[in-house]
Coordinates of C-alpha atoms in Angstrom, one line a residue:
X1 CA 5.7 1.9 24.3
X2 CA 9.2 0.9 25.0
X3 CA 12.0 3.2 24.3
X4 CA 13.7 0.3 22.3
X5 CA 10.2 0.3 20.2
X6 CA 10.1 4.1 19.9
X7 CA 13.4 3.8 17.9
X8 CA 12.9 1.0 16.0
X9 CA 9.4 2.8 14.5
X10 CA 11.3 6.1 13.8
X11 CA 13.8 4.2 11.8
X12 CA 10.9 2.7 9.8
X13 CA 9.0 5.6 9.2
X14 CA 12.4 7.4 8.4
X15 CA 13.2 4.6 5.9
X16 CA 9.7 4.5 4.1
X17 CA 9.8 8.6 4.3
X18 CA 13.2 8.0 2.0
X19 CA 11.5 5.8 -0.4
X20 CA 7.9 7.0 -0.7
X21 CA 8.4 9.9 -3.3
X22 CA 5.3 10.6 -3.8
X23 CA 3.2 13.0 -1.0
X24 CA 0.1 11.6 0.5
X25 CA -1.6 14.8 -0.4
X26 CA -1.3 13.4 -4.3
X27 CA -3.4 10.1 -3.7
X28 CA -7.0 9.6 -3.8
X29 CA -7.2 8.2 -0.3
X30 CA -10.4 6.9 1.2
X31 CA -11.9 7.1 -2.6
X32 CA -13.0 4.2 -4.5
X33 CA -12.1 4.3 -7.9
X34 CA -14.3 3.6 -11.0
X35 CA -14.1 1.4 -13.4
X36 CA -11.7 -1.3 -14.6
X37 CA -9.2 -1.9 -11.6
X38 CA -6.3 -2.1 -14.3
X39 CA -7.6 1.3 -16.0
X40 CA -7.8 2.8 -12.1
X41 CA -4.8 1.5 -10.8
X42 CA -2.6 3.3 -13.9
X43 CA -3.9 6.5 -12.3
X44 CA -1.8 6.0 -9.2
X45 CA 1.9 7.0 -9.0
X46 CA 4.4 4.5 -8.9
X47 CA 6.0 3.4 -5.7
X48 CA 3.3 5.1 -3.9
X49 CA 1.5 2.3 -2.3
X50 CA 2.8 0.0 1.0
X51 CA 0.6 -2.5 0.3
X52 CA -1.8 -4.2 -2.3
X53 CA -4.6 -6.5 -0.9
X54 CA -6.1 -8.5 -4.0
X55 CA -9.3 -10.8 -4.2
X56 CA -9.5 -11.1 -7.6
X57 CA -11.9 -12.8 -9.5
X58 CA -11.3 -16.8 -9.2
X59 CA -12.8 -17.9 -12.2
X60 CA -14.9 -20.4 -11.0
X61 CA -16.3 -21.9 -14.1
X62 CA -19.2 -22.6 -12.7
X63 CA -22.0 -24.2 -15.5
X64 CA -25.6 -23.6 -14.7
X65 CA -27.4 -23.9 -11.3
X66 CA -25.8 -25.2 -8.1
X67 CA -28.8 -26.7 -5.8
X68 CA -29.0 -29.1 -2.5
X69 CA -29.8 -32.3 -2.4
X70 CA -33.3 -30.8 -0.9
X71 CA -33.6 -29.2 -4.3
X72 CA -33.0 -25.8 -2.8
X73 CA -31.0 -23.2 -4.7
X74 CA -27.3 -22.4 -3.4
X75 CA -26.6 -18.6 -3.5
X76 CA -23.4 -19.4 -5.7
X77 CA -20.7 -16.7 -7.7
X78 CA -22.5 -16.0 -11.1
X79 CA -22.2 -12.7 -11.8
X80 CA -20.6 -11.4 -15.2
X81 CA -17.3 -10.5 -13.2
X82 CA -16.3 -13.7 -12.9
X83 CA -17.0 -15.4 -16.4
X84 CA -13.4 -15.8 -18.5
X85 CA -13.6 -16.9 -21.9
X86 CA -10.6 -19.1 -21.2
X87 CA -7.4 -19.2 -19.1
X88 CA -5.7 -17.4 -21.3
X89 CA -8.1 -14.6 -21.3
X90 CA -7.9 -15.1 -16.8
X91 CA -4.0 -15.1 -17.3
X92 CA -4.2 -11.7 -19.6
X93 CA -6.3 -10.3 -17.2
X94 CA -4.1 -11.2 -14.0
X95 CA -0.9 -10.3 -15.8
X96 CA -2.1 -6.8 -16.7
X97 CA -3.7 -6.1 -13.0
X98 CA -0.1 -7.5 -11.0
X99 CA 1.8 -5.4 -13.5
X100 CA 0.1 -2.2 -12.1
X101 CA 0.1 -3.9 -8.7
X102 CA 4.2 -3.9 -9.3
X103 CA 4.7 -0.6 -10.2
X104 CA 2.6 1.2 -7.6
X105 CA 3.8 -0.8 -4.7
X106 CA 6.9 1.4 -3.0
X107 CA 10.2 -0.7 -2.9
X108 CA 9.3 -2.3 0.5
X109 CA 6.0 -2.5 -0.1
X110 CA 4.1 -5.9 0.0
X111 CA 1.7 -7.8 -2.4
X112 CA -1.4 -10.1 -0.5
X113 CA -3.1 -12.3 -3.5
X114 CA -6.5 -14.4 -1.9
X115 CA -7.7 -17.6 -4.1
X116 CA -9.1 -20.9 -4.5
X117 CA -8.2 -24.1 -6.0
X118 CA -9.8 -22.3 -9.1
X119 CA -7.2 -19.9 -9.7
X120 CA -4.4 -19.5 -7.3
X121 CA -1.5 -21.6 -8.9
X122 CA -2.1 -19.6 -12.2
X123 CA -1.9 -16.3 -10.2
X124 CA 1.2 -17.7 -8.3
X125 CA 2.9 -18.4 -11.5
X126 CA 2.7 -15.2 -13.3
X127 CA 3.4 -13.1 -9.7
X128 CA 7.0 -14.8 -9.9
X129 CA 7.4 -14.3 -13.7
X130 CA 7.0 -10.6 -12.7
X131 CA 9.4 -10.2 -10.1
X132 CA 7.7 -11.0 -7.0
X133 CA 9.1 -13.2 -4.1
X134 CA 6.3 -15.5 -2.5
X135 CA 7.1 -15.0 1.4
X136 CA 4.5 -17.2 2.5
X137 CA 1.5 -19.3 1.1
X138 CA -1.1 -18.6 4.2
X139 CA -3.8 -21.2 4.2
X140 CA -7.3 -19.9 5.2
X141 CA -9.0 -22.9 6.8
X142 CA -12.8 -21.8 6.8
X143 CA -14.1 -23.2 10.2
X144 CA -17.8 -23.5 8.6
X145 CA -17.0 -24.2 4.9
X146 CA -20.2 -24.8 2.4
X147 CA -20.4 -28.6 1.8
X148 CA -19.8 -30.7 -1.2
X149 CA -23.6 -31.1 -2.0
X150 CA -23.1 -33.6 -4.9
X151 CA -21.1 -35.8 -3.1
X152 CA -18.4 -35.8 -5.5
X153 CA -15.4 -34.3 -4.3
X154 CA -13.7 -33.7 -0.7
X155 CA -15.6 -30.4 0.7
X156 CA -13.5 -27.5 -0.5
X157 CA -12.7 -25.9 2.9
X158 CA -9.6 -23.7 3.0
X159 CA -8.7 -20.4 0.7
X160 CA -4.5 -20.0 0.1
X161 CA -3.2 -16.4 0.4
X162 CA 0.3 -15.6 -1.4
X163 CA 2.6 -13.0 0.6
X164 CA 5.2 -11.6 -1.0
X165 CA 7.5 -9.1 -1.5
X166 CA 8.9 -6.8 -4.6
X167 CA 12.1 -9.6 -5.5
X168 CA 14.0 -12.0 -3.7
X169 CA 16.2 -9.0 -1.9
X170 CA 13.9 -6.2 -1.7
X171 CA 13.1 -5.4 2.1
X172 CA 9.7 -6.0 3.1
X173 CA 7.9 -5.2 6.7
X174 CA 6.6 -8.1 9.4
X175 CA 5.3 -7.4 12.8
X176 CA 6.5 -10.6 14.1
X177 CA 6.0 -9.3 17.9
X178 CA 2.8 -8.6 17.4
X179 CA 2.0 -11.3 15.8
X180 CA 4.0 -13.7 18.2
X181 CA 1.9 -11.8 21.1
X182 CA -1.9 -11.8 19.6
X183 CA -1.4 -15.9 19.8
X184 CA -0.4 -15.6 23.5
X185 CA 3.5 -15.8 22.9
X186 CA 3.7 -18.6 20.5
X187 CA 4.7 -17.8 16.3
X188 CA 2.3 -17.0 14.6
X189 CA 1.3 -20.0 12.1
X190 CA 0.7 -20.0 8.3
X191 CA -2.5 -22.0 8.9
X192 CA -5.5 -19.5 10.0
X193 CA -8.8 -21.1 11.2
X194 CA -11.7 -17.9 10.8
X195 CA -15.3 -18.5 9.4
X196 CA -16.5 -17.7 6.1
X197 CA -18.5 -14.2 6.7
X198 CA -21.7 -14.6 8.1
X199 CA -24.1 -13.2 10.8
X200 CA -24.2 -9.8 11.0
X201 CA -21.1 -9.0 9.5
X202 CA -22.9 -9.8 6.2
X203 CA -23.8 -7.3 4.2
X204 CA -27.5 -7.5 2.5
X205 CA -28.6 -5.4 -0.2
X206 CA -32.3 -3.8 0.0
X207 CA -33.9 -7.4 -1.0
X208 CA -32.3 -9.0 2.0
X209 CA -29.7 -10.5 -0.6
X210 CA -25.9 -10.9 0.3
X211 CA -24.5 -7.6 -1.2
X212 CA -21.8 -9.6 -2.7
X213 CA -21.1 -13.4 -2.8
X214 CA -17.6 -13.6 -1.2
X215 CA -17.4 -10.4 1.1
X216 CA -14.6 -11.8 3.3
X217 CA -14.2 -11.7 6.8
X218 CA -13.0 -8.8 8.7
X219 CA -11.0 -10.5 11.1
X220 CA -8.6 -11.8 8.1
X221 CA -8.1 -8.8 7.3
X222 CA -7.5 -7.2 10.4
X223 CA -4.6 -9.8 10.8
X224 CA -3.1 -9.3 7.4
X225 CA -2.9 -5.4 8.2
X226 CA -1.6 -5.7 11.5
X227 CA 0.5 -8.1 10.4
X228 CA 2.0 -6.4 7.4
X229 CA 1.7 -2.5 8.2
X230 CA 2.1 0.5 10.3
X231 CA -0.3 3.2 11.3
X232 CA -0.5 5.9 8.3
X233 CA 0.5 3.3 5.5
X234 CA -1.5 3.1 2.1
X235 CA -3.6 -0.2 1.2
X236 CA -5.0 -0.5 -1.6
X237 CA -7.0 -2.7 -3.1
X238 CA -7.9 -3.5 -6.4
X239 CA -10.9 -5.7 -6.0
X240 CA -12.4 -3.4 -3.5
X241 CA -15.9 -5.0 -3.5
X242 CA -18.1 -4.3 -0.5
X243 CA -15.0 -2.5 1.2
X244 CA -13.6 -5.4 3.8
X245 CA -10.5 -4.0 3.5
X246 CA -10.9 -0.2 3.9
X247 CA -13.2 -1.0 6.7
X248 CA -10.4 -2.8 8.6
X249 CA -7.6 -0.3 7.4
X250 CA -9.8 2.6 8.7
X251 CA -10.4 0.6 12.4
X252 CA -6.5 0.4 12.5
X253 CA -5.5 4.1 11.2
X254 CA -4.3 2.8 8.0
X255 CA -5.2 5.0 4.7
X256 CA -6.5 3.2 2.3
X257 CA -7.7 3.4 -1.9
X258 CA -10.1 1.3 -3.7
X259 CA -11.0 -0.1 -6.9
X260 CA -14.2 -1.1 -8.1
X261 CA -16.3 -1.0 -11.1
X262 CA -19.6 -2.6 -9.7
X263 CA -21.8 1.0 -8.8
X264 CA -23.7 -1.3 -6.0
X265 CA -21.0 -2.1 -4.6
X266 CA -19.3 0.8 -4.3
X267 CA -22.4 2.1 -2.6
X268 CA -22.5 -0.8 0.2
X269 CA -18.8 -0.1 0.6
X270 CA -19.1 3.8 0.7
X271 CA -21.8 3.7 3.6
X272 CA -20.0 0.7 5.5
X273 CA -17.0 2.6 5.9
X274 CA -18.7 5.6 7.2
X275 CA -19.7 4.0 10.4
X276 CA -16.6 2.9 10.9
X277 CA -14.5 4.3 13.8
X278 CA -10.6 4.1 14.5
X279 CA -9.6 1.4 16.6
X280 CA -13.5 0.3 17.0
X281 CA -14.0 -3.5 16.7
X282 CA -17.5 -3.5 17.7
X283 CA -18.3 -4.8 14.0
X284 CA -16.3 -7.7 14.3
X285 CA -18.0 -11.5 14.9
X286 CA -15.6 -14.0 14.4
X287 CA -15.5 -17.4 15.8
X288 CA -12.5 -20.1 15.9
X289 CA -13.9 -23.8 15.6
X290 CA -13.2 -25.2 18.9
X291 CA -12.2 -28.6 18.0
X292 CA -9.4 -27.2 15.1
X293 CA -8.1 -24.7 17.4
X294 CA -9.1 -25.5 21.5
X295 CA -6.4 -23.1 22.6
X296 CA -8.1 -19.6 22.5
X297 CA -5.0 -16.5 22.2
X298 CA -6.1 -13.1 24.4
X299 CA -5.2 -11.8 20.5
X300 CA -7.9 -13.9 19.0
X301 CA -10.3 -11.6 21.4
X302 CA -9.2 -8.7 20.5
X303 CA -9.5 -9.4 17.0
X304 CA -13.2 -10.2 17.4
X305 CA -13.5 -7.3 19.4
X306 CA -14.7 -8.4 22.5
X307 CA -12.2 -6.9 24.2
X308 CA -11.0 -3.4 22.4
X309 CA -8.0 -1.7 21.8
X310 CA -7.7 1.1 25.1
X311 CA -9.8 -0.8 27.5
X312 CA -8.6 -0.9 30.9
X313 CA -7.8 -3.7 32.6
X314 CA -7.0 -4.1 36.1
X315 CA -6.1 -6.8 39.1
X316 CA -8.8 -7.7 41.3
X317 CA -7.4 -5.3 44.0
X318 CA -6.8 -2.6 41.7
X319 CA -2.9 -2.3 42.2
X320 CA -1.9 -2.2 38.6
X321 CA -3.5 -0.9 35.3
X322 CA -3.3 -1.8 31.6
X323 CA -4.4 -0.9 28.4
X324 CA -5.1 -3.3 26.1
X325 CA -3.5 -2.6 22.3
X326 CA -4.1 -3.7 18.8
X327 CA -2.1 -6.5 19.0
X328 CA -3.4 -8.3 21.6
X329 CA -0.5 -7.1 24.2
X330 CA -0.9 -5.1 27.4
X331 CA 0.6 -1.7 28.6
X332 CA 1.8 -0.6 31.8
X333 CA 3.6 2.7 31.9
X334 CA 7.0 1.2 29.8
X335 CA 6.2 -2.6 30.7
X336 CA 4.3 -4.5 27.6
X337 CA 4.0 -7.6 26.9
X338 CA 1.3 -10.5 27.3
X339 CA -1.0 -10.8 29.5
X340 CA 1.0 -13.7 31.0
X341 CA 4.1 -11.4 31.2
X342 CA 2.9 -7.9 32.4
X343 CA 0.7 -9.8 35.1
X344 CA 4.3 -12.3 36.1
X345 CA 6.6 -9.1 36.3
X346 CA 4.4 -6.6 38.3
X347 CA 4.3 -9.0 41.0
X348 CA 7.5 -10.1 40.6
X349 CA 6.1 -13.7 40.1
X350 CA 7.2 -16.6 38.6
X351 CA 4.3 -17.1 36.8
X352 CA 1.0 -15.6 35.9
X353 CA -2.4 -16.6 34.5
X354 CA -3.6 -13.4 33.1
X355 CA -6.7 -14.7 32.5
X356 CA -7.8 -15.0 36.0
X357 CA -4.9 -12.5 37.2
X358 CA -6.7 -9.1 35.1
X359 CA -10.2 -8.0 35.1
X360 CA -12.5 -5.4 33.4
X361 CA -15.5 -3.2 34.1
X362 CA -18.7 -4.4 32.0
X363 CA -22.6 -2.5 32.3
X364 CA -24.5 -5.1 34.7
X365 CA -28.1 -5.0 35.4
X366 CA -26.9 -3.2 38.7
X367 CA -24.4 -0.5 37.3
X368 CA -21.0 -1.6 36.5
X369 CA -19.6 -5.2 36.8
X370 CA -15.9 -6.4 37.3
X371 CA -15.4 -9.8 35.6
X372 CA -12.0 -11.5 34.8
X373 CA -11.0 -11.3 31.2
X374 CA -11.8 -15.3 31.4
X375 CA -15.5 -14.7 31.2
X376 CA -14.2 -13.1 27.4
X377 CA -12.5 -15.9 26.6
X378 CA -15.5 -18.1 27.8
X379 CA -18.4 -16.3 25.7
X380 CA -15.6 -16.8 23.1
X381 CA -16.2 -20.4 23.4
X382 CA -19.8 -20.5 23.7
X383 CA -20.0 -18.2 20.4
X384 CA -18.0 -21.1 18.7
X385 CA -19.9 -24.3 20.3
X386 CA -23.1 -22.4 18.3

């Protein structure tokens, strides 16, 4: 890490040390909470939280039983926590969660709010009545949405999550480097292409079920978090289901608390996080749509952890070593950067293409393997062609 980095974390752990005011030791971290998330959340100090993920309910409204055309039954949100007896009950219900969301959240902290068509502009109102300032409207474009079976409507593929921060002043932290480096040195966009959660990063209950009908993707997390946080920071969230985000905030040495009053799945969550490791993506399956998105970011990689934070990577003559970090960069003694730009100023090059410039050590058939981080980047592809 660069001694211009060093600084600039000290003076943000020194200016969240000012404001926190309330000791870690004091807060239930890596516990889910029972019960009502409202109820839960009132046992928390205020401004003791850096940030609040929310997926709350999106009161769908669905009516009876959604089937295919082949008659076949569509695995659909039913369940009791989702059923509103009207908008005004949905609006009571959001106002009293975000008010508690408010007062827990530290001065600087950060509010993330997931929803659909359903319910997001209801939940963006009443955010701004209480004092929040939207920083960005992120739009989730799911690269394998579920179709429109009726024919009847455009197919309903893309989720909107609200950034924002405590009021139109209030300071708020973004890892724009990091985020400018995990898509290969271009900003960051506030359209996101991931899959809805599938393969086996869905989790099944005993019957070979999904545990819970909209169990997000990891790997939106794991951008949201490095995004929006530091190592040691507290995430919460309120609508902890089958613990997306805890999983993710333990990979990346976040703390995290959870509410949930489902007992099912607070067991799922429980025993997922438990097999997690710090900094261990080898959970993570997620595949960009090729088409959307034909650039593929060394970040994007990382993300889906086929490459993980702390591996080694070398040049084909073993000259020069780097570790690759969360974000997607590389490090070489005080040089980071891309790995366009480490590759470029070790040789003292105009120009590198890291993706044929660094190389890794893989398990072969033979005993170890050396392969150019392309081949990554290339069973990327495949994965996303399938």
């Amino acid at each position: 890490m660069g001694q211009v980095t060093k600084i600039r974390a000290a003076e943000v752990k020194t200016r969240r040390a000012k404001v926190q005011g309330v000791a870690k030791a004091d807060l239930p971290l890596g516990r889910i909470l029972p019960g009502d998330c409202v109820a839960a959340m009132r046992s928390l100090p205020d401004a003791s939280v850096d940030l609040v993920f929310a997926d709350p309910p999106y009161n769908l409204q669905l009516g009876g039983d959604l089937n295919r055309p082949d008659g076949s039954h569509v695995d659909a949100v039913t369940d009791d926590w989702d059923r509103f007896e009207s908008f005004k009950t949905y609006d009571d219900f959001t106002k009293a969660w975000l008010a508690e969301c408010k007062r827990v959240l530290k001065p600087d902290g950060a509010l993330w709010v997931i929803g659909s068509y359903h319910n997001i502009y209801r939940v963006g109102a009443i955010l701004q009545d209480l004092g929040f300032w939207v920083l960005n409207d992120i739009v989730w474009r799911k690269a394998n949405p579920m179709p429109n079976f009726r024919g009847t409507r455009f197919t309903n593929a893309h989720e909107t999550l609200l950034w924002c921060s405590q009021g139109e002043k209030a300071k708020y932290h973004f890892n724009y480097t990091a985020m400018k480096t995990l898509n290969d040195e271009l900003q960051m966009r506030s359209d996101w292409t991931f899959p809805i959660c599938g393969g086996a990063e869905r989790l099944k209950d005993d019957a070979g079920h999904k545990a819970h009908p909209t169990q997000k993707p990891e790997a939106l997390l794991y951008r949201v978090l490095l995004a929006t946080t530091e190592a040691g920071d507290v995430v919460l969230d309120p609508f902890f289901g089958t613990g997306t985000t805890g999983a993710v905030a333990k990979r990346l040495g976040r703390e995290w608390i959870g509410c949930e009053r489902e007992d099912g799945y607070r067991k799922v969550a429980l025993k997922r996080i438990s097999k997690e490791l710090p900094l261990d993506e080898s959970a993570l399956k997620t595949m960009q749509n090729k088409r959307a998105a034909p650039r593929v970011a060394f970040g994007a990689l990382v993300e889906a952890g086929l490459l993980k934070p702390g591996t080694q990577l070398f040049d084909k003559k073993r000259r020069w070593f780097a570790e690759v970090r969360a974000d997607g960069s590389l490090e070489h003694e005080k040089l980071t950067g891309s790995i366009h730009h480490v590759g470029k100023t070790l040789q003292d090059a105009p120009s590198c293409n890291g993706w044929t410039f660094w190389h890794y050590e893989v398990d072969g058939p033979k005993g170890l393997d050396v392969k150019p981080i392309d081949a990554v980047r290339q069973a990327y592809l495949l994965g996303i062609e399938d």
